[in-house]
Short mmCIF file of C-alpha atoms and ligand atoms in Angstrom, two decimals:
data_model
loop_
_atom_site.label_atom_id
_atom_site.label_comp_id
_atom_site.label_asym_id
_atom_site.label_seq_id
_atom_site.Cartn_x
_atom_site.Cartn_y
_atom_site.Cartn_z
CA MET A 1 -153.47 166.45 10.79
CA LEU A 2 -155.01 163.14 11.76
CA ARG A 3 -154.32 162.95 16.02
CA MET A 4 -154.74 158.80 15.12
CA ARG A 5 -151.26 156.23 16.24
CA VAL A 6 -150.47 153.85 14.06
CA VAL A 7 -148.91 150.29 15.23
CA VAL A 8 -147.55 148.23 12.83
CA LEU A 9 -147.92 144.34 13.15
CA ARG A 10 -145.13 142.56 11.32
CA ILE A 11 -146.03 138.56 10.33
CA GLY A 12 -144.35 136.13 9.43
CA HIS A 13 -140.44 137.24 9.85
CA ARG A 14 -137.47 134.90 9.40
CA TYR A 15 -134.42 134.91 11.39
CA VAL A 16 -131.29 136.51 9.12
CA ARG A 17 -132.75 136.08 5.85
CA ASP A 18 -136.01 139.09 6.08
CA TYR A 19 -133.95 140.92 8.21
CA ARG A 20 -132.87 143.49 5.93
CA VAL A 21 -136.57 144.07 4.89
CA THR A 22 -138.09 143.92 8.07
CA MET A 23 -135.52 147.05 9.63
CA HIS A 24 -136.88 148.69 5.98
CA VAL A 25 -140.46 147.78 7.49
CA ALA A 26 -139.38 149.54 10.48
CA LEU A 27 -137.63 152.65 9.23
CA VAL A 28 -140.42 153.02 6.83
CA ALA A 29 -143.23 152.83 9.79
CA ARG A 30 -140.80 154.87 12.06
CA ALA A 31 -140.00 157.74 9.09
CA PHE A 32 -144.13 157.78 8.20
CA GLY A 33 -145.73 158.46 11.21
CA ALA A 34 -146.21 154.94 12.52
CA SER A 35 -145.50 155.34 16.78
CA ARG A 36 -144.65 151.31 16.86
CA MET A 37 -144.52 147.97 15.81
CA LEU A 38 -144.79 144.68 16.68
CA LEU A 39 -142.49 142.33 15.38
CA ALA A 40 -144.03 138.35 15.39
CA SER A 41 -140.62 136.59 16.37
CA ASP A 42 -138.14 136.61 19.01
CA ASP A 43 -135.09 138.40 16.49
CA LYS A 44 -133.83 140.84 19.22
CA SER A 45 -131.32 142.71 16.13
CA ILE A 46 -134.22 144.46 14.84
CA VAL A 47 -134.86 145.78 17.82
CA ASP A 48 -131.08 146.77 18.36
CA GLY A 49 -131.54 148.14 15.29
CA ILE A 50 -133.89 151.05 15.70
CA MET A 51 -132.45 151.79 19.01
CA LYS A 52 -129.46 153.04 17.35
CA VAL A 53 -131.80 154.70 14.63
CA ASN A 54 -133.32 156.93 17.24
CA GLU A 55 -130.07 157.37 18.85
CA ARG A 56 -129.13 159.42 16.07
CA TRP A 57 -131.73 160.47 14.00
CA GLY A 58 -134.69 161.13 17.71
CA GLY A 59 -137.83 160.16 17.81
CA GLY A 60 -139.60 157.67 20.24
CA PHE A 61 -140.20 154.67 17.86
CA GLU A 62 -140.55 151.49 19.65
CA VAL A 63 -140.56 147.58 18.19
CA GLU A 64 -141.36 145.06 20.36
CA CYS A 65 -141.06 141.35 20.07
CA ILE A 66 -143.99 139.61 20.41
CA GLY A 67 -143.36 136.09 19.41
CA SER A 68 -143.57 133.91 15.88
CA GLU A 69 -146.42 131.79 17.59
CA GLN A 70 -149.36 132.04 16.07
CA GLU A 71 -151.55 132.16 19.45
CA ARG A 72 -149.13 134.92 20.20
CA TRP A 73 -150.21 137.75 17.18
CA LEU A 74 -153.50 136.87 16.83
CA HIS A 75 -153.87 137.58 20.23
CA ALA A 76 -152.33 141.23 19.66
CA ILE A 77 -154.75 141.53 16.88
CA SER A 78 -157.53 140.56 19.21
CA GLU A 79 -156.70 142.96 21.91
CA TRP A 80 -156.08 145.81 19.09
CA LYS A 81 -159.70 145.60 18.01
CA LYS A 82 -161.04 145.75 21.28
CA SER A 83 -160.55 150.10 21.16
CA GLY A 84 -158.80 150.19 17.04
CA ILE A 85 -159.42 149.42 13.44
CA VAL A 86 -157.10 146.67 11.90
CA VAL A 87 -155.80 146.93 8.45
CA HIS A 88 -154.30 144.03 6.29
CA LEU A 89 -152.09 145.16 3.44
CA THR A 90 -152.65 142.71 0.83
CA MET A 91 -152.81 142.88 -2.91
CA TYR A 92 -156.05 140.89 -2.82
CA GLY A 93 -157.86 143.15 -0.81
CA LEU A 94 -160.01 146.34 -1.85
CA HIS A 95 -157.82 148.96 -3.82
CA VAL A 96 -156.64 151.53 -1.46
CA ASP A 97 -158.50 154.54 -3.48
CA ASP A 98 -161.60 153.36 -2.30
CA VAL A 99 -161.81 152.69 1.49
CA ILE A 100 -158.87 155.89 3.08
CA GLY A 101 -161.53 157.65 3.08
CA GLU A 102 -164.17 155.58 5.11
CA LEU A 103 -161.18 154.99 7.22
CA ARG A 104 -159.83 158.21 8.01
CA ARG A 105 -163.68 159.31 8.47
CA ARG A 106 -163.76 156.47 11.25
CA CYS A 107 -160.45 157.27 13.00
CA HIS A 108 -161.55 161.08 13.22
CA THR A 109 -165.39 160.70 14.01
CA GLU A 110 -164.88 157.58 16.86
CA GLY A 111 -161.33 158.33 17.60
CA ARG A 112 -159.88 154.99 16.73
CA ASP A 113 -155.92 153.76 16.51
CA VAL A 114 -154.71 151.75 13.84
CA MET A 115 -153.24 148.39 13.89
CA VAL A 116 -151.25 147.38 10.25
CA VAL A 117 -150.67 143.93 9.37
CA VAL A 118 -148.36 143.30 6.94
CA GLY A 119 -146.62 139.45 5.49
CA ALA A 120 -143.67 138.52 4.87
CA GLU A 121 -144.33 135.27 2.96
CA LYS A 122 -147.94 133.79 3.01
CA VAL A 123 -149.77 134.92 5.19
CA PRO A 124 -152.84 132.44 7.03
CA ARG A 125 -156.28 132.84 6.21
CA VAL A 126 -157.39 133.88 9.72
CA VAL A 127 -155.73 136.96 8.70
CA TYR A 128 -157.86 137.80 6.16
CA GLU A 129 -160.83 137.06 8.68
CA VAL A 130 -160.01 139.02 11.86
CA SER A 131 -158.95 142.30 9.94
CA ASP A 132 -161.69 144.79 9.69
CA TYR A 133 -160.13 146.50 6.20
CA ASN A 134 -158.13 144.26 3.48
CA ILE A 135 -156.29 146.73 1.73
CA ALA A 136 -154.85 146.17 -1.74
CA ILE A 137 -151.94 149.56 -2.86
CA GLY A 138 -153.32 148.20 -6.47
CA ASN A 139 -154.08 144.74 -7.41
CA GLN A 140 -150.23 144.06 -8.80
CA PRO A 141 -147.64 141.47 -5.62
CA HIS A 142 -145.07 144.49 -4.69
CA SER A 143 -143.14 143.98 -1.48
CA GLU A 144 -144.66 144.95 2.03
CA VAL A 145 -142.68 148.04 1.95
CA ALA A 146 -143.23 149.89 -0.58
CA ALA A 147 -147.33 149.07 0.56
CA LEU A 148 -147.02 150.32 4.04
CA ALA A 149 -145.05 153.70 2.92
CA ILE A 150 -148.34 154.19 0.75
CA LEU A 151 -151.01 153.69 2.76
CA LEU A 152 -149.41 155.24 5.71
CA ASP A 153 -148.63 158.85 3.61
CA ARG A 154 -152.16 158.18 2.87
CA ILE A 155 -153.82 158.38 5.77
CA PHE A 156 -151.76 161.33 6.90
CA GLU A 157 -152.01 162.68 3.92
CA GLY A 158 -147.95 163.61 3.36
CA ARG A 159 -147.86 165.19 6.53
CA GLU A 160 -146.26 162.76 8.29
CA LEU A 161 -143.38 163.45 6.28
CA ARG A 162 -142.76 166.82 8.04
CA ALA A 163 -142.35 165.47 11.70
CA GLU A 164 -139.58 166.64 12.91
CA PHE A 165 -137.56 163.35 15.33
CA LYS A 166 -135.32 165.91 17.07
CA GLY A 167 -132.55 163.85 17.93
CA ARG A 168 -128.32 163.99 18.04
CA MET A 169 -128.53 164.67 14.05
CA ARG A 170 -130.65 166.94 11.87
CA ILE A 171 -130.04 167.31 7.52
CA VAL A 172 -130.49 170.30 6.51
CA PRO A 173 -132.36 169.85 3.03
CA ASP A 174 -129.63 171.10 0.52
CA ALA A 175 -130.05 171.10 -2.86
CA ARG A 176 -125.89 169.46 -3.98
CA GLY A 177 -124.30 168.40 -0.91
CA LYS A 178 -125.52 165.75 2.26
CA ARG A 179 -125.41 168.81 5.01
CA VAL A 180 -125.90 167.09 8.47
CA VAL A 181 -125.90 169.72 12.01
CA THR A 182 -125.12 167.50 15.00
CA SER A 183 -125.21 168.60 18.58
CA GLU A 184 -123.73 167.53 22.12
CA GLY A 185 -125.79 165.54 24.31
CA ASP A 186 -128.93 167.47 24.91
CA GLY A 187 -130.21 167.76 21.82
CA ASP A 188 -129.06 171.57 21.17
CA GLU A 189 -128.56 172.21 17.93
CA SER A 190 -127.64 175.73 18.25
CA THR A 191 -124.34 174.41 19.73
CA GLY A 192 -123.71 171.92 16.99
CA ASP A 193 -120.99 171.47 14.24
CA THR A 194 -122.55 171.50 10.72
CA LEU A 195 -120.91 168.92 8.51
CA TYR A 196 -120.10 168.04 4.63
CA ALA A 197 -120.19 165.01 4.08
N1 SAM B 1 -147.79 135.34 -1.33
C1 SAM B 1 -147.92 136.39 -0.23
C2 SAM B 1 -149.40 135.91 -0.26
O1 SAM B 1 -149.55 134.95 -0.41
O2 SAM B 1 -149.49 136.60 1.45
C3 SAM B 1 -147.39 138.43 -0.24
C4 SAM B 1 -146.24 137.87 0.13
S1 SAM B 1 -145.42 140.14 -0.17
C5 SAM B 1 -144.14 139.79 -0.38
C6 SAM B 1 -145.73 140.66 1.24
C7 SAM B 1 -146.02 140.99 2.05
O3 SAM B 1 -145.88 142.85 1.19
C8 SAM B 1 -147.90 141.15 2.12
O4 SAM B 1 -148.19 139.71 3.23
C9 SAM B 1 -148.74 142.19 2.07
O5 SAM B 1 -148.76 142.53 3.67
C10 SAM B 1 -147.69 142.79 0.94
N2 SAM B 1 -147.65 143.67 -0.47
C11 SAM B 1 -147.61 143.12 -1.71
N3 SAM B 1 -148.27 143.45 -2.42
C12 SAM B 1 -148.82 144.54 -2.39
C13 SAM B 1 -150.00 145.11 -2.35
N4 SAM B 1 -150.21 144.96 -4.28
N5 SAM B 1 -150.56 145.17 -1.62
C14 SAM B 1 -151.19 146.01 -0.29
N6 SAM B 1 -149.93 144.98 0.28
C15 SAM B 1 -148.86 144.47 -0.45
#
């Protein structure tokens, strides 16, 4: 598995209106192998939501609010570029199949981490210019949630879906029912109860 870190930068988030989609961006980032999300907003409700998910299901995924002003998130991009690679997800970019090999190779040989930028409404032109790659998950409009999931899956080649989060609650895959193992505080599942929900 590639050992690099992936950080997601979510720009264009609008209070209340985008809560659900931004929360889904964060959930997908967490579940598909990213370690952190920078949110270009002061909306702490996303931070609180992810902390509750971590508390139950484990993992150390973090969300940091960096403010919505363009200079704040442009600064985050330029800081990242000092050692990492910036990928902007946009339907106008190059097809993912045509660039993913090069991206993975560079991460591996140059030891670089990746920042993935996703928008909400119209993304300012400057993002296209400062990004190292503008990548399209197909050239049709769809969703930042879908685009992020597919890019992360291509980066990690599906292995991210086997990651263990070691939380208070753990699902035991079941062909029919909902089987959840809970543990008391210390995360030792052997002492836990099995619930059938
Ligand atoms: N119309 C907006 C624009 O021109 O920037 C995009 C709005 S779209 C609902 C929100 C985000 O979804 C985009 O900023 C992009 O990150 C992502 N997205 C949507 N379709 C995509 C695609 N085909 N490939 C990659 N990313 C996509």
